[in-house]
Amino acid sequence: MILVVGDVRGRFKQLFSRVEQVNKKAGPFEILCCVGDFFGADKQNEELIAYKNGFKHITVPTYILGANKEEDNNYFEDLTDGEICTNLTYLGKRGVYTLSSGVKIAYISGVEAATSAASEHEFSKADVQAVRNSCLVSKSCATDYRGVDVLLTSQWPYGLQEKQNANASKLISFLSREIKPRYHFCGINGTFYECAPFRVPKDETTQFELCTRFISLADVGNAEKAKYIYALSLKPVDKSRLLDLVQKTTDEIPCPYIDLDMSGVVKKNETSESQQYFFDMDSSGNRKRRGEAGQRDKRPRIMQIDQDNCWFCLSSIKVEKHLIITVGERFYIALAKGPINSHHVLILSTKHIPCSAQLSPEDWEELEKFKGALKQLFKSLGQVVCFTERHYKTSHLIIDVLAFEEGYAWKIKHSFEDKAEEFNLEFETLPALDSPKMLPEMGPYFVAELPDDSTLITRQMKHFPLHFARDVFCSENLLNCDEKVNWKECLLEKEEETAYVEGFRKNFAPFDFTDDD
């Protein structure tokens, strides 16, 4: 849980006394964040001396934004690692701070500069872009982006109550629109204001319509007794269920930043639409930077295949051999990297084949034998199996295999349909997949073979979520482990992987046709 307060303006004793009370009653709180003016008049600031000397103690670690006017710059000079005193720290001019709980707090200090040459108490377009990039570039692809948990600014964004707040910043509006915080706190204008939630339409940074709640906090100890302290209990966006992030409420208003004229503030090719700061996956699964903004090559790209550098070709030195369970002539089974559970495996082609649609009759025959053997294995364990293939942003044929208790069989199709609706995808339902000719010969696709012998397929692959199958499998209706949607969060030590492989190989042995002479 975190606390956020508005302008302190030197009322340190009143602030820290109130925070101590709140912490005892409703805590413990992980952090206290202060927006707006922290320091006041020199005489008022003398209250901080007792905390600096250790006579009084700050009970909750407190982090503050920087100066908003030139005369306050001296309070932030000569600080070692931003520490003002024990449990009181200056966050810095701008950045992203991640708590131990995983909550991500983006922040920018000061007020918008009138020119590109920003003073110490001002921020520039470059500062805003740096914060934006820090939020966006950590994701492996555009469709992974879920926003940040909190944005802290002292200055208001433009687009909300300009008549009451003439000093609002379009750069702050731009930043909020780009990084899509769940909560945006600010101060300075001395009043409490909580806007109805608004949802930022999906764009090139994400296909999710993410919700922002904007809150302006009053001054600490204000005469009107307006709200100056706000408590939040947050589950980090990266660990939250997607359904919770995209579920709409009845009181939402249109996003106030969408129709703002940003000319003179940012250029069109500096927005997220350019995708300049995202990564795509190359043929080996590594990240690579895209070209300069607005300079993407429109020509079809022919993927260059180097089997020696492919992570999945059996002849490659990059294959993690300890993950292999059994090997046939044309396919092999391996433990999934970052498995959802110990029965989560992959079927992969031994040689470089991009997708099932390009298999020869002989290839297809062996693939079907592997699927049949796996079905028999899981049936013996009282389970049913689902096979999925994503021919999109991957250059090697990979069949994802996951089993479920028999009682869940009827839920699987419904879970795919629910997630398809959540991601605005349309699937076609086909009979059992019995030939590569049933798959699109050209272009990307996603296909799922269900336990009821029906097949779901879509070619709607623009911004297709790379973790879609895991999103379905980990959903509340099935395995109820949303924290395992991202395979990188499920990585195991090599010893654990080896134990999983040995256990699966032992169970699979009675059905393993590759041992037949």
Coordinates of C-alpha atoms in Angstrom, one line a residue:
M1 CA 0.0 0.0 0.0
I2 CA 1.2 3.5 -0.7
L3 CA 0.3 7.0 0.5
V4 CA 0.3 10.2 -1.6
V5 CA 0.0 13.8 -0.2
G6 CA -0.2 17.2 -1.8
D7 CA 1.8 20.3 -1.2
V8 CA 3.5 20.2 2.3
R9 CA 4.9 23.7 2.2
G10 CA 7.0 23.2 5.3
R11 CA 4.2 21.7 7.5
F12 CA 6.4 18.7 8.3
K13 CA 5.3 18.1 11.9
Q14 CA 1.6 18.1 10.9
L15 CA 2.3 15.8 7.9
F16 CA 4.4 13.2 9.6
S17 CA 2.2 13.1 12.7
R18 CA -0.8 12.5 10.4
V19 CA 1.0 9.8 8.4
E20 CA 2.1 8.0 11.6
Q21 CA -1.6 7.9 12.7
V22 CA -2.8 6.6 9.4
N23 CA 0.0 4.0 9.3
K24 CA -0.9 2.7 12.7
K25 CA -4.6 2.5 11.8
A26 CA -4.6 1.3 8.2
G27 CA -0.9 0.4 7.4
P28 CA 1.7 -0.6 7.1
F29 CA 2.4 1.5 4.1
E30 CA 5.4 0.8 1.8
I31 CA 6.0 4.4 0.8
L32 CA 4.7 8.0 1.1
C33 CA 5.0 10.2 -2.0
C34 CA 4.7 14.0 -2.0
V35 CA 3.7 16.0 -5.0
G36 CA 3.7 19.8 -5.3
D37 CA 5.8 22.1 -3.1
F38 CA 7.5 20.3 -0.3
F39 CA 9.4 23.2 1.3
G40 CA 7.8 26.4 2.5
A41 CA 9.1 29.7 4.0
D42 CA 12.5 29.5 5.8
K43 CA 10.9 29.8 9.2
Q44 CA 8.4 27.1 8.4
N45 CA 11.2 24.8 7.2
E46 CA 12.8 24.8 10.6
E47 CA 10.4 22.0 11.6
L48 CA 12.6 19.7 9.6
I49 CA 15.6 20.2 11.8
A50 CA 14.3 17.9 14.5
Y51 CA 14.0 15.1 11.9
K52 CA 17.5 15.8 10.5
N53 CA 19.0 15.6 14.0
G54 CA 17.2 12.4 14.9
F55 CA 15.1 13.8 17.7
K56 CA 12.0 12.9 15.7
H57 CA 11.5 10.1 13.3
I58 CA 9.7 9.6 9.9
T59 CA 7.8 6.3 10.2
V60 CA 7.1 5.7 6.5
P61 CA 9.8 6.0 3.8
T62 CA 9.0 9.3 2.1
Y63 CA 9.9 10.4 -1.4
I64 CA 9.4 13.9 -2.8
L65 CA 9.5 15.6 -6.1
G66 CA 11.8 18.6 -6.8
A67 CA 11.4 22.3 -6.8
N68 CA 8.7 24.1 -8.7
K69 CA 10.1 27.6 -8.4
E70 CA 13.6 28.9 -8.6
E71 CA 13.9 30.0 -5.0
D72 CA 13.5 26.4 -3.8
N73 CA 16.3 25.0 -5.9
N74 CA 18.8 25.4 -3.0
Y75 CA 16.9 22.8 -0.9
F76 CA 17.9 20.1 -3.4
E77 CA 21.6 20.9 -3.8
D78 CA 24.4 18.7 -2.5
L79 CA 22.3 15.7 -1.6
T80 CA 24.0 12.3 -1.4
D81 CA 21.8 9.8 -3.3
G82 CA 18.9 12.2 -2.8
E83 CA 18.8 11.7 1.0
I84 CA 17.6 14.7 2.9
C85 CA 17.4 12.8 6.2
T86 CA 16.6 9.3 7.4
N87 CA 13.5 8.1 5.5
L88 CA 13.2 11.3 3.5
T89 CA 14.5 11.2 -0.1
Y90 CA 14.4 13.4 -3.2
L91 CA 13.3 11.2 -6.1
G92 CA 15.1 13.2 -8.7
K93 CA 14.2 15.3 -11.7
R94 CA 12.5 12.4 -13.6
G95 CA 12.4 8.6 -13.8
V96 CA 10.6 5.4 -13.0
Y97 CA 10.8 4.0 -9.4
T98 CA 9.8 0.4 -8.8
L99 CA 8.8 -0.7 -5.3
S100 CA 9.7 -4.1 -3.8
S101 CA 6.0 -5.1 -4.4
G102 CA 6.5 -4.4 -8.2
V103 CA 4.4 -1.2 -8.3
K104 CA 5.9 1.2 -10.9
I105 CA 5.8 4.9 -10.2
A106 CA 6.7 7.3 -13.0
Y107 CA 7.5 10.8 -12.0
I108 CA 8.7 14.2 -13.3
S109 CA 9.6 17.2 -11.1
G110 CA 9.0 20.9 -11.6
V111 CA 6.9 22.9 -14.1
E112 CA 7.0 23.0 -17.9
A113 CA 9.8 25.2 -19.3
A114 CA 8.8 28.0 -21.6
T115 CA 11.9 27.3 -23.8
S116 CA 14.0 24.2 -24.6
A117 CA 16.6 25.4 -22.1
A118 CA 15.0 24.2 -18.8
S119 CA 16.1 25.5 -15.5
E120 CA 16.6 23.3 -12.4
H121 CA 13.0 23.7 -11.4
E122 CA 11.6 23.1 -14.9
F123 CA 11.2 20.1 -17.2
S124 CA 11.5 20.0 -21.0
K125 CA 10.2 17.9 -23.8
A126 CA 13.3 15.8 -23.6
D127 CA 12.6 15.0 -19.9
V128 CA 9.0 14.0 -20.7
Q129 CA 10.3 11.8 -23.6
A130 CA 12.9 10.2 -21.3
V131 CA 10.2 9.2 -18.8
R132 CA 8.0 7.9 -21.6
N133 CA 10.8 5.8 -23.0
S134 CA 11.7 4.4 -19.6
C135 CA 8.1 3.1 -19.3
L136 CA 7.7 1.7 -22.8
V137 CA 11.1 0.3 -23.8
S138 CA 11.1 -2.3 -21.0
K139 CA 8.5 -4.4 -22.9
S140 CA 9.4 -7.0 -25.4
C141 CA 6.8 -5.9 -27.9
A142 CA 4.0 -3.3 -28.2
T143 CA 1.2 -5.6 -27.2
D144 CA 2.8 -6.4 -23.9
Y145 CA 2.4 -2.8 -22.6
R146 CA -0.2 -2.5 -19.7
G147 CA 0.6 1.0 -18.5
V148 CA 2.3 2.1 -15.2
D149 CA 0.7 2.1 -11.8
V150 CA 1.2 5.7 -10.8
L151 CA 2.3 9.0 -12.3
L152 CA 3.5 11.7 -10.0
T153 CA 3.7 15.3 -11.3
S154 CA 3.4 18.6 -9.5
Q155 CA 1.9 20.5 -12.4
W156 CA -1.6 19.7 -13.8
P157 CA -2.1 18.2 -17.2
Y158 CA -3.8 20.4 -19.8
G159 CA -7.3 19.3 -20.7
L160 CA -8.8 19.4 -17.2
Q161 CA -10.3 22.6 -15.7
E162 CA -8.2 25.1 -17.6
K163 CA -10.4 27.9 -16.3
Q164 CA -9.5 27.1 -12.7
N165 CA -5.9 26.2 -13.5
A166 CA -4.3 28.4 -16.2
N167 CA -0.8 26.9 -15.7
A168 CA -1.6 23.4 -16.9
S169 CA 1.0 21.6 -19.1
K170 CA 0.4 20.0 -22.5
L171 CA 3.6 18.0 -22.0
I172 CA 2.1 16.4 -18.9
S173 CA -1.0 15.6 -20.9
F174 CA 1.1 14.0 -23.6
L175 CA 3.1 12.0 -21.0
S176 CA -0.1 10.7 -19.3
R177 CA -1.6 9.8 -22.7
E178 CA 1.5 7.9 -23.7
I179 CA 2.3 5.9 -20.5
K180 CA -1.3 5.4 -19.4
P181 CA -1.0 5.5 -15.6
R182 CA -3.7 3.9 -13.5
Y183 CA -3.5 6.8 -11.1
H184 CA -2.1 10.3 -11.8
F185 CA -1.5 12.6 -8.8
C186 CA -0.5 16.2 -8.9
G187 CA -0.6 19.3 -6.6
I188 CA 0.4 23.0 -6.7
N189 CA -3.1 24.5 -7.2
G190 CA -4.2 24.0 -3.6
T191 CA -7.5 22.2 -4.2
F192 CA -8.7 18.6 -4.0
Y193 CA -10.2 17.4 -7.3
E194 CA -10.9 13.8 -8.4
C195 CA -11.9 13.4 -12.0
A196 CA -14.1 10.6 -13.1
P197 CA -12.0 7.8 -14.6
F198 CA -11.3 8.0 -18.3
R199 CA -10.0 5.4 -20.7
V200 CA -7.2 6.1 -23.2
P201 CA -8.1 4.5 -26.6
K202 CA -5.8 1.7 -27.8
D203 CA -2.9 2.8 -30.0
E204 CA 0.4 1.6 -31.3
T205 CA 1.8 1.1 -27.7
T206 CA -1.0 -1.3 -26.7
Q207 CA -4.2 -2.8 -27.9
F208 CA -5.8 -2.4 -24.5
E209 CA -8.0 0.6 -23.6
L210 CA -6.4 1.4 -20.2
C211 CA -8.1 3.5 -17.5
T212 CA -6.6 6.5 -15.7
R213 CA -7.8 8.1 -12.6
F214 CA -6.7 11.7 -12.1
I215 CA -6.4 13.2 -8.6
S216 CA -5.2 16.6 -7.5
L217 CA -4.5 16.9 -3.8
A218 CA -4.9 19.9 -1.6
D219 CA -2.2 21.5 0.7
V220 CA -1.3 19.7 3.9
G221 CA -3.3 21.4 6.8
N222 CA -5.4 23.6 4.5
A223 CA -8.1 25.7 6.2
E224 CA -10.9 24.3 4.1
K225 CA -10.0 20.8 5.3
A226 CA -9.9 19.6 1.7
K227 CA -8.4 16.1 1.2
Y228 CA -4.6 16.2 1.0
I229 CA -3.8 12.6 1.7
Y230 CA -4.7 9.6 -0.4
A231 CA -4.2 5.9 0.3
L232 CA -3.8 3.2 -2.4
S233 CA -3.7 -0.6 -2.3
L234 CA -2.4 -1.6 -5.7
K235 CA -1.6 -4.9 -7.3
P236 CA 1.1 -4.1 -9.9
V237 CA -0.1 -3.8 -13.5
D238 CA 2.3 -6.5 -14.6
K239 CA 0.8 -9.0 -12.1
S240 CA -2.8 -7.9 -12.5
R241 CA -5.5 -9.8 -14.5
L242 CA -6.0 -8.2 -17.8
L243 CA -9.7 -8.4 -17.3
D244 CA -9.3 -6.1 -14.2
L245 CA -7.3 -3.6 -16.3
V246 CA -9.8 -3.4 -19.2
Q247 CA -13.1 -3.8 -17.4
K248 CA -15.1 -0.6 -17.9
T249 CA -17.1 1.2 -15.2
T250 CA -20.4 3.1 -15.6
D251 CA -19.0 6.5 -14.6
E252 CA -16.2 6.9 -17.2
I253 CA -15.8 10.0 -19.2
P254 CA -14.1 10.5 -22.6
C255 CA -10.3 10.9 -22.4
P256 CA -9.6 14.6 -22.1
Y257 CA -6.3 14.4 -24.0
I258 CA -7.3 12.8 -27.2
D259 CA -8.4 15.9 -29.2
L260 CA -5.8 18.2 -27.8
D261 CA -3.8 20.2 -30.3
M262 CA -0.2 19.1 -29.6
S263 CA 1.3 21.2 -32.5
G264 CA 4.3 23.1 -31.1
V265 CA 4.5 20.6 -28.2
V266 CA 5.5 17.3 -29.8
K267 CA 5.9 16.4 -33.4
K268 CA 3.8 13.6 -34.9
N269 CA 6.8 11.3 -35.2
E270 CA 7.6 11.7 -31.6
T271 CA 4.5 10.0 -30.3
S272 CA 4.1 6.4 -29.7
E273 CA 2.5 5.9 -33.1
S274 CA 6.0 5.9 -34.5
Q275 CA 6.9 2.8 -32.4
Q276 CA 10.4 4.2 -32.3
Y277 CA 11.1 2.9 -28.8
F278 CA 9.6 -0.6 -29.1
F279 CA 11.3 -3.9 -30.0
D280 CA 10.4 -6.6 -32.5
M281 CA 11.5 -10.2 -32.4
D282 CA 14.1 -11.3 -34.9
S283 CA 14.3 -14.9 -36.2
S284 CA 16.4 -16.1 -33.3
G285 CA 14.0 -14.7 -30.7
N286 CA 16.3 -11.8 -29.8
R287 CA 15.2 -8.2 -29.5
K288 CA 16.2 -5.6 -32.1
R289 CA 15.4 -1.9 -32.5
R290 CA 13.2 -0.9 -35.3
G291 CA 14.2 1.8 -37.8
E292 CA 13.9 5.5 -37.2
A293 CA 10.4 6.9 -36.6
G294 CA 8.3 7.0 -39.7
Q295 CA 11.0 5.2 -41.7
R296 CA 9.6 1.6 -41.6
D297 CA 10.2 -0.2 -44.8
K298 CA 6.8 -1.1 -46.3
R299 CA 8.2 -3.8 -48.6
P300 CA 7.6 -7.5 -47.6
R301 CA 10.4 -8.8 -45.6
I302 CA 11.9 -12.2 -46.5
M303 CA 13.1 -13.8 -43.3
Q304 CA 16.7 -15.1 -43.6
I305 CA 17.1 -18.5 -42.0
D306 CA 20.2 -19.6 -40.3
Q307 CA 19.7 -23.0 -38.7
D308 CA 22.9 -22.8 -36.8
N309 CA 21.5 -19.7 -34.9
C310 CA 17.9 -20.8 -34.5
W311 CA 16.9 -21.6 -30.9
F312 CA 14.8 -24.5 -32.0
C313 CA 16.5 -26.3 -34.9
L314 CA 17.8 -29.5 -33.4
S315 CA 21.2 -29.1 -35.2
S316 CA 21.8 -25.7 -33.6
I317 CA 24.2 -25.2 -30.8
K318 CA 21.7 -22.9 -29.2
V319 CA 19.2 -25.6 -28.5
E320 CA 19.0 -26.3 -24.7
K321 CA 19.5 -30.0 -25.0
H322 CA 18.5 -30.7 -21.3
L323 CA 14.9 -29.6 -22.2
I324 CA 14.5 -32.3 -24.8
I325 CA 12.1 -35.2 -23.8
T326 CA 12.1 -37.4 -26.9
V327 CA 13.1 -37.1 -30.6
G328 CA 11.5 -38.4 -33.7
E329 CA 12.6 -38.3 -37.3
R330 CA 10.9 -35.0 -38.1
F331 CA 9.7 -33.6 -34.7
Y332 CA 10.8 -33.6 -31.1
I333 CA 9.1 -32.9 -27.8
A334 CA 10.7 -30.5 -25.3
L335 CA 9.7 -28.9 -22.0
A336 CA 8.4 -25.4 -22.5
K337 CA 10.8 -22.6 -21.3
G338 CA 9.1 -21.0 -18.4
P339 CA 6.4 -23.7 -18.1
I340 CA 3.0 -23.1 -16.6
N341 CA 3.3 -26.5 -14.9
S342 CA 5.4 -29.7 -15.2
H343 CA 3.1 -31.0 -18.0
H344 CA 3.6 -28.0 -20.2
V345 CA 5.6 -29.1 -23.3
L346 CA 6.2 -28.1 -26.9
I347 CA 6.2 -30.1 -30.2
L348 CA 8.9 -28.7 -32.5
S349 CA 10.2 -29.6 -36.0
T350 CA 13.7 -30.9 -36.0
K351 CA 14.6 -28.9 -39.1
H352 CA 13.7 -25.4 -39.9
I353 CA 10.0 -25.2 -40.9
P354 CA 8.1 -22.0 -40.3
C355 CA 4.6 -23.3 -39.6
S356 CA 2.3 -26.3 -39.9
A357 CA 0.7 -25.0 -43.0
Q358 CA 4.0 -25.7 -44.9
L359 CA 4.3 -29.3 -43.8
S360 CA 4.7 -32.2 -46.3
P361 CA 2.4 -35.2 -46.0
E362 CA 5.2 -37.1 -44.3
D363 CA 5.8 -34.3 -41.8
W364 CA 2.1 -34.1 -41.0
E365 CA 1.8 -37.8 -40.4
E366 CA 4.6 -37.8 -37.8
L367 CA 3.2 -34.6 -36.1
E368 CA -0.2 -36.4 -35.8
K369 CA 1.5 -39.4 -34.2
F370 CA 3.1 -37.2 -31.6
K371 CA -0.3 -35.5 -30.9
G372 CA -2.0 -38.9 -30.6
A373 CA 0.6 -40.2 -28.2
L374 CA 0.3 -37.1 -26.0
K375 CA -3.5 -37.5 -26.0
Q376 CA -3.1 -41.1 -24.8
L377 CA -0.7 -40.0 -22.1
F378 CA -2.9 -37.3 -20.7
K379 CA -6.0 -39.5 -21.0
S380 CA -4.2 -42.1 -18.7
L381 CA -3.8 -39.2 -16.2
G382 CA -7.5 -38.2 -16.4
Q383 CA -6.7 -35.1 -18.5
V384 CA -7.6 -33.6 -21.8
V385 CA -5.1 -31.7 -24.0
C386 CA -5.1 -28.5 -26.0
F387 CA -2.7 -27.8 -28.9
T388 CA -2.0 -24.2 -30.1
E389 CA 0.2 -22.7 -32.7
R390 CA 1.1 -19.0 -33.3
H391 CA 2.6 -18.4 -36.7
Y392 CA 3.3 -14.7 -35.9
K393 CA 6.6 -13.1 -34.9
T394 CA 8.3 -16.5 -34.8
S395 CA 10.2 -18.2 -37.6
H396 CA 10.1 -21.9 -36.3
L397 CA 7.2 -24.2 -36.0
I398 CA 6.2 -24.5 -32.4
I399 CA 3.1 -26.4 -31.1
D400 CA 2.2 -25.4 -27.5
V401 CA 0.8 -28.4 -25.5
L402 CA -1.0 -28.1 -22.2
A403 CA -3.4 -30.5 -20.4
F404 CA -6.3 -29.9 -18.1
E405 CA -8.4 -32.0 -15.8
E406 CA -11.2 -33.7 -17.7
G407 CA -13.8 -31.8 -15.8
Y408 CA -12.5 -28.5 -17.3
A409 CA -12.8 -29.7 -20.9
W410 CA -16.1 -27.8 -21.5
K411 CA -14.5 -24.6 -20.2
I412 CA -11.7 -24.4 -22.6
K413 CA -13.6 -23.1 -25.6
H414 CA -15.5 -20.6 -23.5
S415 CA -12.2 -19.3 -22.1
F416 CA -10.9 -18.8 -25.6
E417 CA -14.1 -17.0 -26.6
D418 CA -13.9 -14.7 -23.5
K419 CA -10.3 -13.8 -24.2
A420 CA -11.0 -13.2 -27.8
E421 CA -13.7 -10.7 -26.8
E422 CA -11.3 -9.1 -24.4
F423 CA -8.7 -8.6 -27.1
N424 CA -11.3 -7.8 -29.8
L425 CA -10.4 -10.9 -31.9
E426 CA -12.6 -12.9 -34.2
F427 CA -12.2 -16.7 -34.4
E428 CA -13.6 -19.1 -37.0
T429 CA -14.6 -22.5 -35.7
L430 CA -13.6 -25.5 -37.9
P431 CA -13.9 -29.3 -37.6
A432 CA -10.9 -31.3 -36.4
L433 CA -7.6 -30.2 -37.9
D434 CA -6.7 -33.2 -40.2
S435 CA -4.6 -31.6 -42.9
P436 CA -2.2 -28.6 -43.4
K437 CA -4.5 -27.6 -46.3
M438 CA -6.9 -26.4 -43.6
L439 CA -4.4 -23.7 -42.6
P440 CA -3.6 -20.4 -44.4
E441 CA -1.0 -21.1 -46.9
M442 CA 0.4 -17.5 -46.7
G443 CA 0.5 -15.1 -43.9
P444 CA 0.3 -15.3 -40.1
Y445 CA -2.3 -17.1 -38.1
F446 CA -3.2 -18.5 -34.7
V447 CA -4.8 -21.9 -34.3
A448 CA -6.1 -23.9 -31.3
E449 CA -7.1 -27.6 -31.4
L450 CA -9.6 -28.2 -28.6
P451 CA -10.5 -31.4 -26.7
D452 CA -13.9 -31.6 -28.3
D453 CA -12.1 -32.0 -31.7
S454 CA -13.1 -28.6 -32.9
T455 CA -10.5 -26.0 -34.1
L456 CA -10.4 -22.3 -33.6
I457 CA -8.5 -20.2 -36.0
T458 CA -7.9 -16.5 -36.7
R459 CA -5.8 -14.5 -39.2
Q460 CA -6.5 -11.3 -37.4
M461 CA -2.9 -10.9 -36.4
K462 CA -2.1 -7.2 -36.4
H463 CA -0.9 -6.5 -32.8
F464 CA -1.9 -10.0 -31.8
P465 CA -1.0 -10.6 -28.2
L466 CA 2.1 -12.9 -28.1
H467 CA 0.9 -14.5 -24.8
F468 CA -2.6 -15.1 -26.0
A469 CA -2.6 -18.8 -25.4
R470 CA -1.1 -18.4 -21.9
D471 CA -3.6 -15.7 -21.2
V472 CA -6.4 -18.3 -21.9
F473 CA -4.7 -21.1 -20.0
C474 CA -3.9 -19.0 -16.9
S475 CA -7.3 -17.4 -16.8
E476 CA -9.6 -17.6 -13.8
N477 CA -11.9 -20.1 -15.5
L478 CA -9.0 -22.6 -16.1
L479 CA -5.8 -22.7 -14.2
N480 CA -6.4 -19.4 -12.3
C481 CA -2.7 -18.4 -12.3
D482 CA -2.6 -15.0 -14.0
E483 CA 0.9 -14.4 -12.6
K484 CA 2.2 -17.0 -15.1
V485 CA 1.0 -15.4 -18.3
N486 CA 4.5 -14.1 -19.1
W487 CA 6.9 -17.1 -19.5
K488 CA 9.8 -14.9 -18.3
E489 CA 8.1 -14.8 -14.8
C490 CA 8.1 -18.7 -14.7
L491 CA 11.8 -19.4 -15.5
L492 CA 13.2 -22.4 -13.5
E493 CA 16.7 -23.3 -12.4
K494 CA 18.3 -25.9 -14.7
E495 CA 18.0 -28.5 -12.0
E496 CA 14.3 -28.0 -11.8
E497 CA 13.9 -28.1 -15.6
T498 CA 15.9 -31.4 -15.7
A499 CA 13.6 -32.9 -13.0
Y500 CA 10.5 -31.9 -15.0
V501 CA 12.0 -33.4 -18.2
E502 CA 12.9 -36.7 -16.5
G503 CA 9.4 -36.9 -14.9
F504 CA 7.6 -36.3 -18.1
R505 CA 9.8 -38.7 -20.1
K506 CA 9.1 -41.5 -17.6
N507 CA 5.3 -40.9 -17.9
F508 CA 5.5 -40.7 -21.6
A509 CA 7.6 -43.8 -22.1
P510 CA 4.6 -46.2 -22.6
F511 CA 3.3 -44.1 -25.4
D512 CA 6.6 -43.0 -27.0
F513 CA 6.6 -44.5 -30.5
T514 CA 10.1 -43.1 -31.2
D515 CA 11.6 -46.0 -29.2
D516 CA 10.0 -48.6 -31.6
D517 CA 12.5 -50.3 -33.8

